[in-house]
PDB file of C-alpha atoms in Angstrom:
ATOM      1  CA  UNK A1191      -0.099  -0.058  -0.045  1.00 49.00           C
ATOM      2  CA  UNK A1192       1.352   3.296  -1.049  1.00 64.00           C
ATOM      3  CA  UNK A1193       2.294   5.840   1.843  1.00 72.00           C
ATOM      4  CA  UNK A1194       0.213   8.847   2.107  1.00 82.00           C
ATOM      5  CA  UNK A1195       2.209  11.913   0.402  1.00 89.00           C
ATOM      6  CA  UNK A1196       4.276  14.455   2.159  1.00 91.00           C
ATOM      7  CA  UNK A1197       2.937  18.020   2.257  1.00 92.00           C
ATOM      8  CA  UNK A1198       5.570  19.408   0.130  1.00 91.00           C
ATOM      9  CA  UNK A1199       4.320  22.871   0.300  1.00 92.00           C
ATOM     10  CA  UNK A1200       4.590  23.096   4.141  1.00 93.00           C
ATOM     11  CA  UNK A1201       8.047  21.624   3.848  1.00 91.00           C
ATOM     12  CA  UNK A1202       9.300  24.218   1.417  1.00 92.00           C
ATOM     13  CA  UNK A1203       7.949  26.937   3.809  1.00 92.00           C
ATOM     14  CA  UNK A1204       9.486  25.347   6.961  1.00 92.00           C
ATOM     15  CA  UNK A1205      12.781  25.038   5.193  1.00 89.00           C
ATOM     16  CA  UNK A1206      12.741  28.810   4.692  1.00 91.00           C
ATOM     17  CA  UNK A1207      11.641  29.596   8.199  1.00 93.00           C
ATOM     18  CA  UNK A1208      10.962  27.130  10.975  1.00 93.00           C
ATOM     19  CA  UNK A1209       7.507  28.392  11.866  1.00 95.00           C
ATOM     20  CA  UNK A1210       4.181  28.438   9.931  1.00 96.00           C
ATOM     21  CA  UNK A1211       0.934  29.614  11.305  1.00 97.00           C
ATOM     22  CA  UNK A1212      -2.536  30.090  10.064  1.00 96.00           C
ATOM     23  CA  UNK A1213      -5.515  31.478  11.884  1.00 92.00           C
ATOM     24  CA  UNK A1214      -8.416  31.598  11.379  1.00 93.00           C
ATOM     25  CA  UNK A1215      -8.670  28.732   8.839  1.00 95.00           C
ATOM     26  CA  UNK A1216     -11.985  27.296   7.668  1.00 95.00           C
ATOM     27  CA  UNK A1217     -11.761  23.658   6.483  1.00 93.00           C
ATOM     28  CA  UNK A1218     -14.148  20.722   5.626  1.00 93.00           C
ATOM     29  CA  UNK A1219     -11.480  18.148   5.306  1.00 92.00           C
ATOM     30  CA  UNK A1220      -7.964  17.236   4.296  1.00 91.00           C
ATOM     31  CA  UNK A1221      -6.542  14.240   2.447  1.00 92.00           C
ATOM     32  CA  UNK A1222      -4.353  11.869   4.573  1.00 93.00           C
ATOM     33  CA  UNK A1223      -0.840  13.354   4.570  1.00 93.00           C
ATOM     34  CA  UNK A1224       2.291  13.504   6.453  1.00 93.00           C
ATOM     35  CA  UNK A1225       4.615  16.575   6.888  1.00 91.00           C
ATOM     36  CA  UNK A1226       7.841  17.959   8.449  1.00 88.00           C
ATOM     37  CA  UNK A1227       7.446  19.683  11.402  1.00 88.00           C
ATOM     38  CA  UNK A1228       5.319  19.378  14.741  1.00 94.00           C
ATOM     39  CA  UNK A1229       1.679  20.531  14.376  1.00 96.00           C
ATOM     40  CA  UNK A1230      -0.529  22.197  16.921  1.00 97.00           C
ATOM     41  CA  UNK A1231      -4.230  22.009  15.783  1.00 97.00           C
ATOM     42  CA  UNK A1232      -6.506  24.070  17.798  1.00 97.00           C
ATOM     43  CA  UNK A1233     -10.391  23.828  17.118  1.00 97.00           C
ATOM     44  CA  UNK A1234     -12.081  27.244  17.431  1.00 96.00           C
ATOM     45  CA  UNK A1235     -15.437  26.501  16.138  1.00 95.00           C
ATOM     46  CA  UNK A1236     -17.305  23.461  15.049  1.00 95.00           C
ATOM     47  CA  UNK A1237     -16.773  19.866  15.377  1.00 93.00           C
ATOM     48  CA  UNK A1238     -15.046  16.883  13.610  1.00 92.00           C
ATOM     49  CA  UNK A1239     -12.502  14.033  13.719  1.00 94.00           C
ATOM     50  CA  UNK A1240      -8.873  14.489  13.434  1.00 94.00           C
ATOM     51  CA  UNK A1241      -7.374  10.968  12.588  1.00 94.00           C
ATOM     52  CA  UNK A1242      -3.646  10.675  13.419  1.00 93.00           C
ATOM     53  CA  UNK A1243      -2.120   7.299  12.489  1.00 89.00           C
ATOM     54  CA  UNK A1244      -4.692   4.901  14.027  1.00 82.00           C
ATOM     55  CA  UNK A1245      -6.049   7.129  16.661  1.00 85.00           C
ATOM     56  CA  UNK A1246      -9.414   9.071  15.934  1.00 88.00           C
ATOM     57  CA  UNK A1247      -9.618  12.289  18.158  1.00 90.00           C
ATOM     58  CA  UNK A1248     -13.162  13.836  18.419  1.00 89.00           C
ATOM     59  CA  UNK A1249     -12.569  17.514  18.258  1.00 92.00           C
ATOM     60  CA  UNK A1250     -14.613  20.595  19.361  1.00 93.00           C
ATOM     61  CA  UNK A1251     -13.935  24.104  20.469  1.00 95.00           C
ATOM     62  CA  UNK A1252     -10.981  24.181  22.875  1.00 94.00           C
ATOM     63  CA  UNK A1253      -9.536  20.904  21.710  1.00 94.00           C
ATOM     64  CA  UNK A1254      -5.763  21.077  20.943  1.00 96.00           C
ATOM     65  CA  UNK A1255      -4.314  18.063  19.063  1.00 95.00           C
ATOM     66  CA  UNK A1256      -0.564  17.511  18.733  1.00 95.00           C
ATOM     67  CA  UNK A1257       0.561  15.844  15.587  1.00 96.00           C
ATOM     68  CA  UNK A1258       4.290  14.755  15.687  1.00 95.00           C
ATOM     69  CA  UNK A1259       6.349  15.152  12.532  1.00 92.00           C
ATOM     70  CA  UNK A1260       5.776  12.501   9.953  1.00 93.00           C
ATOM     71  CA  UNK A1261       2.537  11.183  11.518  1.00 94.00           C
ATOM     72  CA  UNK A1262      -0.153  10.425   8.848  1.00 94.00           C
ATOM     73  CA  UNK A1263      -3.204  12.624   9.639  1.00 96.00           C
ATOM     74  CA  UNK A1264      -6.516  13.602   8.138  1.00 94.00           C
ATOM     75  CA  UNK A1265      -9.091  16.165   9.323  1.00 95.00           C
ATOM     76  CA  UNK A1266     -12.936  15.361   8.611  1.00 94.00           C
ATOM     77  CA  UNK A1267     -15.123  18.199   9.820  1.00 93.00           C
ATOM     78  CA  UNK A1268     -18.892  17.923  10.867  1.00 89.00           C
ATOM     79  CA  UNK A1269     -20.385  19.484   7.779  1.00 84.00           C
ATOM     80  CA  UNK A1270     -23.767  20.701   9.645  1.00 84.00           C
ATOM     81  CA  UNK A1271     -21.766  23.605  11.146  1.00 87.00           C
ATOM     82  CA  UNK A1272     -18.696  25.733   9.934  1.00 92.00           C
ATOM     83  CA  UNK A1273     -15.384  24.280  11.234  1.00 96.00           C
ATOM     84  CA  UNK A1274     -12.673  27.037  12.094  1.00 97.00           C
ATOM     85  CA  UNK A1275      -9.406  26.042  13.401  1.00 97.00           C
ATOM     86  CA  UNK A1276      -5.976  27.648  14.223  1.00 97.00           C
ATOM     87  CA  UNK A1277      -2.634  25.635  13.164  1.00 97.00           C
ATOM     88  CA  UNK A1278       0.920  26.188  14.063  1.00 97.00           C
ATOM     89  CA  UNK A1279       3.593  24.074  12.563  1.00 96.00           C
ATOM     90  CA  UNK A1280       7.216  24.285  13.767  1.00 95.00           C
ATOM     91  CA  UNK A1281      10.393  22.478  12.308  1.00 91.00           C
ATOM     92  CA  UNK A1282      11.752  20.189  14.961  1.00 82.00           C
ATOM     93  CA  UNK A1283      15.287  20.138  13.416  1.00 74.00           C
ATOM     94  CA  UNK A1284      15.791  23.966  13.052  1.00 59.00           C
ATOM     95  CA  UNK A1285      19.258  24.197  14.691  1.00 58.00           C
ATOM     96  CA  UNK A1286      19.776  27.262  16.975  1.00 54.00           C
ATOM     97  CA  UNK A1287      16.528  28.894  16.133  1.00 73.00           C
ATOM     98  CA  UNK A1288      14.070  27.001  18.291  1.00 80.00           C
ATOM     99  CA  UNK A1289      15.016  25.074  21.441  1.00 83.00           C
ATOM    100  CA  UNK A1290      15.005  21.391  20.409  1.00 82.00           C
ATOM    101  CA  UNK A1291      14.846  20.328  24.074  1.00 84.00           C
ATOM    102  CA  UNK A1292      11.425  21.906  24.184  1.00 88.00           C
ATOM    103  CA  UNK A1293      10.323  20.454  20.786  1.00 88.00           C
ATOM    104  CA  UNK A1294      11.701  16.999  21.520  1.00 87.00           C
ATOM    105  CA  UNK A1295      10.009  16.501  24.795  1.00 91.00           C
ATOM    106  CA  UNK A1296       8.365  13.066  25.438  1.00 90.00           C
ATOM    107  CA  UNK A1297       4.912  14.836  25.453  1.00 91.00           C
ATOM    108  CA  UNK A1298       5.248  15.731  22.034  1.00 93.00           C
ATOM    109  CA  UNK A1299       6.464  12.366  20.725  1.00 91.00           C
ATOM    110  CA  UNK A1300       3.052  10.811  20.180  1.00 91.00           C
ATOM    111  CA  UNK A1301      -0.259  12.096  19.059  1.00 92.00           C
ATOM    112  CA  UNK A1302      -2.029  13.613  21.838  1.00 92.00           C
ATOM    113  CA  UNK A1303      -5.241  15.594  22.600  1.00 93.00           C
ATOM    114  CA  UNK A1304      -5.820  18.104  25.463  1.00 92.00           C
ATOM    115  CA  UNK A1305      -8.659  20.233  26.067  1.00 91.00           C
ATOM    116  CA  UNK A1306      -7.761  23.868  26.984  1.00 93.00           C
ATOM    117  CA  UNK A1307      -9.674  26.213  29.228  1.00 91.00           C
ATOM    118  CA  UNK A1308     -11.578  28.959  27.533  1.00 91.00           C
ATOM    119  CA  UNK A1309      -8.896  31.332  28.682  1.00 93.00           C
ATOM    120  CA  UNK A1310      -5.910  29.291  27.426  1.00 94.00           C
ATOM    121  CA  UNK A1311      -7.751  28.408  24.205  1.00 95.00           C
ATOM    122  CA  UNK A1312      -8.287  32.160  23.555  1.00 95.00           C
ATOM    123  CA  UNK A1313      -4.568  32.900  24.494  1.00 96.00           C
ATOM    124  CA  UNK A1314      -3.287  29.990  22.214  1.00 97.00           C
ATOM    125  CA  UNK A1315      -5.510  31.343  19.356  1.00 96.00           C
ATOM    126  CA  UNK A1316      -4.118  34.814  19.826  1.00 97.00           C
ATOM    127  CA  UNK A1317      -0.640  33.694  19.697  1.00 97.00           C
ATOM    128  CA  UNK A1318      -1.096  31.801  16.450  1.00 97.00           C
ATOM    129  CA  UNK A1319      -2.859  34.738  14.906  1.00 97.00           C
ATOM    130  CA  UNK A1320       0.022  36.917  16.004  1.00 97.00           C
ATOM    131  CA  UNK A1321       2.541  34.539  14.628  1.00 97.00           C
ATOM    132  CA  UNK A1322       0.660  34.498  11.266  1.00 97.00           C
ATOM    133  CA  UNK A1323       0.527  38.281  11.180  1.00 96.00           C
ATOM    134  CA  UNK A1324       4.296  38.630  11.713  1.00 97.00           C
ATOM    135  CA  UNK A1325       5.295  36.090   9.198  1.00 96.00           C
ATOM    136  CA  UNK A1326       3.052  37.566   6.555  1.00 95.00           C
ATOM    137  CA  UNK A1327       3.834  41.370   7.104  1.00 96.00           C
ATOM    138  CA  UNK A1328       7.411  40.801   8.074  1.00 96.00           C
ATOM    139  CA  UNK A1329       8.109  44.086   9.964  1.00 95.00           C
ATOM    140  CA  UNK A1330      11.367  44.635  11.515  1.00 95.00           C
ATOM    141  CA  UNK A1331      12.102  42.003  13.933  1.00 94.00           C
ATOM    142  CA  UNK A1332       9.446  39.595  12.708  1.00 96.00           C
ATOM    143  CA  UNK A1333      11.604  36.528  12.811  1.00 94.00           C
ATOM    144  CA  UNK A1334      12.790  37.019  16.551  1.00 94.00           C
ATOM    145  CA  UNK A1335       8.834  37.833  17.428  1.00 95.00           C
ATOM    146  CA  UNK A1336       7.634  34.722  15.693  1.00 95.00           C
ATOM    147  CA  UNK A1337      10.107  32.449  17.307  1.00 94.00           C
ATOM    148  CA  UNK A1338       9.474  33.915  20.641  1.00 95.00           C
ATOM    149  CA  UNK A1339       5.540  33.437  20.089  1.00 96.00           C
ATOM    150  CA  UNK A1340       6.060  29.912  18.996  1.00 95.00           C
ATOM    151  CA  UNK A1341       7.955  29.040  22.093  1.00 95.00           C
ATOM    152  CA  UNK A1342       5.322  30.464  24.221  1.00 96.00           C
ATOM    153  CA  UNK A1343       2.628  28.531  22.387  1.00 96.00           C
ATOM    154  CA  UNK A1344       4.522  25.386  22.674  1.00 96.00           C
ATOM    155  CA  UNK A1345       5.031  25.873  26.468  1.00 96.00           C
ATOM    156  CA  UNK A1346       1.333  26.481  26.794  1.00 96.00           C
ATOM    157  CA  UNK A1347       0.700  22.982  24.947  1.00 96.00           C
ATOM    158  CA  UNK A1348       3.354  21.258  26.968  1.00 95.00           C
ATOM    159  CA  UNK A1349       1.944  22.527  30.482  1.00 95.00           C
ATOM    160  CA  UNK A1350      -1.617  21.431  29.369  1.00 93.00           C
ATOM    161  CA  UNK A1351      -0.359  17.910  28.358  1.00 92.00           C
ATOM    162  CA  UNK A1352       1.380  17.634  31.701  1.00 91.00           C
ATOM    163  CA  UNK A1353      -1.644  18.708  33.581  1.00 88.00           C
ATOM    164  CA  UNK A1354      -3.622  16.020  31.549  1.00 83.00           C
ATOM    165  CA  UNK A1355      -1.000  13.515  32.661  1.00 82.00           C
ATOM    166  CA  UNK A1356      -1.571  14.440  36.384  1.00 74.00           C
ATOM    167  CA  UNK A1357      -5.318  14.106  35.992  1.00 73.00           C
ATOM    168  CA  UNK A1358      -4.799  10.559  34.690  1.00 70.00           C
ATOM    169  CA  UNK A1359      -2.541   9.864  37.439  1.00 73.00           C
ATOM    170  CA  UNK A1360      -5.191  11.331  39.856  1.00 72.00           C
ATOM    171  CA  UNK A1361      -7.845   8.960  38.439  1.00 72.00           C
ATOM    172  CA  UNK A1362      -5.640   5.941  38.962  1.00 80.00           C
ATOM    173  CA  UNK A1363      -5.082   7.038  42.460  1.00 85.00           C
ATOM    174  CA  UNK A1364      -8.675   7.538  43.368  1.00 87.00           C
ATOM    175  CA  UNK A1365      -9.415   4.054  42.046  1.00 86.00           C
ATOM    176  CA  UNK A1366      -6.683   2.612  44.304  1.00 88.00           C
ATOM    177  CA  UNK A1367      -7.964   4.410  47.200  1.00 92.00           C
ATOM    178  CA  UNK A1368     -11.622   3.374  46.668  1.00 91.00           C
ATOM    179  CA  UNK A1369     -10.407  -0.191  46.581  1.00 89.00           C
ATOM    180  CA  UNK A1370      -8.339   0.245  49.845  1.00 92.00           C
ATOM    181  CA  UNK A1371     -11.586   1.680  51.430  1.00 93.00           C
ATOM    182  CA  UNK A1372     -13.607  -1.360  50.420  1.00 91.00           C
ATOM    183  CA  UNK A1373     -11.041  -3.657  51.744  1.00 91.00           C
ATOM    184  CA  UNK A1374     -10.712  -2.089  55.286  1.00 93.00           C
ATOM    185  CA  UNK A1375     -14.294  -1.063  56.081  1.00 93.00           C
ATOM    186  CA  UNK A1376     -13.871  -2.495  59.530  1.00 92.00           C
ATOM    187  CA  UNK A1377     -11.004   0.053  60.368  1.00 93.00           C
ATOM    188  CA  UNK A1378     -10.867   3.481  61.278  1.00 92.00           C
ATOM    189  CA  UNK A1379     -10.569   5.379  57.933  1.00 94.00           C
ATOM    190  CA  UNK A1380      -9.997   9.011  58.651  1.00 93.00           C
ATOM    191  CA  UNK A1381      -8.866  10.975  55.555  1.00 93.00           C
ATOM    192  CA  UNK A1382      -5.465  11.793  57.200  1.00 91.00           C
ATOM    193  CA  UNK A1383      -4.708   8.117  57.821  1.00 90.00           C
ATOM    194  CA  UNK A1384      -5.638   7.190  54.197  1.00 92.00           C
ATOM    195  CA  UNK A1385      -3.514  10.027  52.832  1.00 89.00           C
ATOM    196  CA  UNK A1386      -0.529   8.836  54.925  1.00 85.00           C
ATOM    197  CA  UNK A1387      -1.029   5.379  53.618  1.00 84.00           C
ATOM    198  CA  UNK A1388      -0.493   6.609  50.026  1.00 83.00           C
ATOM    199  CA  UNK A1389       2.165   9.204  50.994  1.00 78.00           C
ATOM    200  CA  UNK A1390      -0.010  12.101  50.141  1.00 80.00           C
ATOM    201  CA  UNK A1391      -1.228  15.221  52.090  1.00 85.00           C
ATOM    202  CA  UNK A1392      -4.855  15.170  53.082  1.00 88.00           C
ATOM    203  CA  UNK A1393      -5.698  18.251  50.668  1.00 89.00           C
ATOM    204  CA  UNK A1394      -4.067  16.609  47.855  1.00 86.00           C
ATOM    205  CA  UNK A1395      -5.899  13.325  48.274  1.00 91.00           C
ATOM    206  CA  UNK A1396      -9.096  15.015  48.920  1.00 92.00           C
ATOM    207  CA  UNK A1397      -9.012  17.102  45.703  1.00 90.00           C
ATOM    208  CA  UNK A1398      -8.025  14.379  43.636  1.00 87.00           C
ATOM    209  CA  UNK A1399     -10.614  11.878  44.711  1.00 90.00           C
ATOM    210  CA  UNK A1400     -13.471  14.405  44.457  1.00 89.00           C
ATOM    211  CA  UNK A1401     -12.288  15.417  41.010  1.00 86.00           C
ATOM    212  CA  UNK A1402     -12.586  11.909  39.683  1.00 82.00           C
ATOM    213  CA  UNK A1403     -15.379  10.470  41.568  1.00 82.00           C
ATOM    214  CA  UNK A1404     -17.525  13.527  42.211  1.00 83.00           C
ATOM    215  CA  UNK A1405     -17.918  12.611  45.723  1.00 88.00           C
ATOM    216  CA  UNK A1406     -15.793  13.828  48.748  1.00 92.00           C
ATOM    217  CA  UNK A1407     -13.684  10.939  50.181  1.00 95.00           C
ATOM    218  CA  UNK A1408     -15.096  11.075  53.724  1.00 93.00           C
ATOM    219  CA  UNK A1409     -18.623  10.824  52.076  1.00 93.00           C
ATOM    220  CA  UNK A1410     -17.624   7.793  50.041  1.00 93.00           C
ATOM    221  CA  UNK A1411     -16.341   6.119  52.988  1.00 95.00           C
ATOM    222  CA  UNK A1412     -19.667   6.337  54.862  1.00 95.00           C
ATOM    223  CA  UNK A1413     -21.679   5.489  51.633  1.00 94.00           C
ATOM    224  CA  UNK A1414     -19.436   2.373  51.339  1.00 94.00           C
ATOM    225  CA  UNK A1415     -19.981   1.324  54.904  1.00 96.00           C
ATOM    226  CA  UNK A1416     -23.755   1.773  54.592  1.00 95.00           C
ATOM    227  CA  UNK A1417     -23.837  -0.348  51.242  1.00 93.00           C
ATOM    228  CA  UNK A1418     -22.051  -3.161  52.827  1.00 94.00           C
ATOM    229  CA  UNK A1419     -24.203  -2.915  55.887  1.00 95.00           C
ATOM    230  CA  UNK A1420     -27.171  -3.404  53.743  1.00 95.00           C
ATOM    231  CA  UNK A1421     -25.729  -6.407  52.245  1.00 93.00           C
ATOM    232  CA  UNK A1422     -24.866  -8.016  55.618  1.00 95.00           C
ATOM    233  CA  UNK A1423     -28.237  -7.264  57.385  1.00 95.00           C
ATOM    234  CA  UNK A1424     -29.652  -9.502  54.477  1.00 92.00           C
ATOM    235  CA  UNK A1425     -27.223 -12.059  53.913  1.00 92.00           C
ATOM    236  CA  UNK A1426     -25.946 -12.566  57.470  1.00 93.00           C
ATOM    237  CA  UNK A1427     -29.261 -13.332  59.153  1.00 88.00           C
ATOM    238  CA  UNK A1428     -27.906 -14.554  62.330  1.00 92.00           C
ATOM    239  CA  UNK A1429     -25.773 -11.459  63.010  1.00 95.00           C
ATOM    240  CA  UNK A1430     -26.900  -8.929  65.466  1.00 96.00           C
ATOM    241  CA  UNK A1431     -27.164  -5.181  64.326  1.00 97.00           C
ATOM    242  CA  UNK A1432     -24.040  -4.671  66.412  1.00 97.00           C
ATOM    243  CA  UNK A1433     -22.166  -7.251  64.520  1.00 96.00           C
ATOM    244  CA  UNK A1434     -22.931  -5.616  61.312  1.00 97.00           C
ATOM    245  CA  UNK A1435     -21.956  -2.210  62.685  1.00 97.00           C
ATOM    246  CA  UNK A1436     -18.535  -3.434  63.772  1.00 96.00           C
ATOM    247  CA  UNK A1437     -17.937  -5.279  60.588  1.00 96.00           C
ATOM    248  CA  UNK A1438     -18.472  -2.018  58.761  1.00 96.00           C
ATOM    249  CA  UNK A1439     -16.555   0.307  60.846  1.00 96.00           C
ATOM    250  CA  UNK A1440     -18.988   1.709  63.115  1.00 95.00           C
ATOM    251  CA  UNK A1441     -18.070   1.746  66.644  1.00 91.00           C
ATOM    252  CA  UNK A1442     -21.405   1.723  68.466  1.00 95.00           C
ATOM    253  CA  UNK A1443     -25.189   0.493  67.827  1.00 96.00           C
ATOM    254  CA  UNK A1444     -26.358   4.139  68.291  1.00 96.00           C
ATOM    255  CA  UNK A1445     -23.960   5.698  65.823  1.00 96.00           C
ATOM    256  CA  UNK A1446     -24.558   3.058  63.279  1.00 96.00           C
ATOM    257  CA  UNK A1447     -28.465   3.474  63.561  1.00 96.00           C
ATOM    258  CA  UNK A1448     -28.373   7.233  63.215  1.00 96.00           C
ATOM    259  CA  UNK A1449     -26.217   7.097  60.137  1.00 96.00           C
ATOM    260  CA  UNK A1450     -28.129   4.223  58.643  1.00 96.00           C
ATOM    261  CA  UNK A1451     -31.315   6.122  59.057  1.00 95.00           C
ATOM    262  CA  UNK A1452     -29.984   9.171  57.295  1.00 93.00           C
ATOM    263  CA  UNK A1453     -29.187   7.202  54.277  1.00 92.00           C
ATOM    264  CA  UNK A1454     -32.087   4.758  54.169  1.00 92.00           C
ATOM    265  CA  UNK A1455     -34.756   6.416  56.014  1.00 94.00           C
ATOM    266  CA  UNK A1456     -35.316   3.508  58.295  1.00 95.00           C
ATOM    267  CA  UNK A1457     -33.276   1.886  61.081  1.00 96.00           C
ATOM    268  CA  UNK A1458     -31.136  -1.229  60.289  1.00 96.00           C
ATOM    269  CA  UNK A1459     -33.623  -3.234  62.160  1.00 95.00           C
ATOM    270  CA  UNK A1460     -36.640  -2.048  60.133  1.00 95.00           C
ATOM    271  CA  UNK A1461     -34.340  -2.469  57.026  1.00 94.00           C
ATOM    272  CA  UNK A1462     -33.764  -6.032  57.621  1.00 94.00           C
ATOM    273  CA  UNK A1463     -37.572  -6.807  58.603  1.00 93.00           C
ATOM    274  CA  UNK A1464     -38.701  -5.052  55.194  1.00 91.00           C
ATOM    275  CA  UNK A1465     -36.222  -7.094  53.204  1.00 88.00           C
ATOM    276  CA  UNK A1466     -37.380 -10.274  54.812  1.00 86.00           C
ATOM    277  CA  UNK A1467     -40.958  -9.374  53.932  1.00 83.00           C
ATOM    278  CA  UNK A1468     -39.888  -8.915  50.318  1.00 66.00           C
TER     279      UNK A1468
END
């Protein structure tokens, strides 16, 4: 099978100057192609799909897709609404003009999508528009200005990707914490102790857990205790209410009854009776 063609026009432009920018650009699609340089593709309006190698990125306003050099990619916009994007391409092999250490960061080595905040999306679009204007009009100092603005845009993209990586790590952390809670329901589980178990501060753990699961950690602990208590009240018919309370981390019959009624609207004893009645 023949490889998709190189974008020779862009290649010639980047050989003359290591930065190329266009904003705004209205498109409906592009053919599959490869190109020199690292591409930053920001969706400004509309929706569509940007396919890079075997990955399909669903794009909408604020989505920034990074396309590494030489990767086959193609844009297909949703034709029901106008699609507008801002594109910045930089030559990764431009010696002494752009910092190679920045452009060769691991975060830029593979295709990736990150969603910028409204403020950062506006800032990124403005940077690309300014680069496009500098390279088109070429006023005194345009080369230095274009390179500086390109570095700023690349750093903004890099920081967004790093923040995205932290979110992924936080998600993994929250899942591990939830599993730890379920396995230690009969123990005291204050947030401080759980945080220490995972080598984190209380504040860091609380923020990460709530961000992923949408519920504060302390509330998750109580809700999980109650869920397990409901199961034990039905499955362990010969257990007393106090047995169930102790097995799920409550230290007294009274405390267990009060919290259970807050969640279920009935006492544990009433709940068990209702379940037996079917």
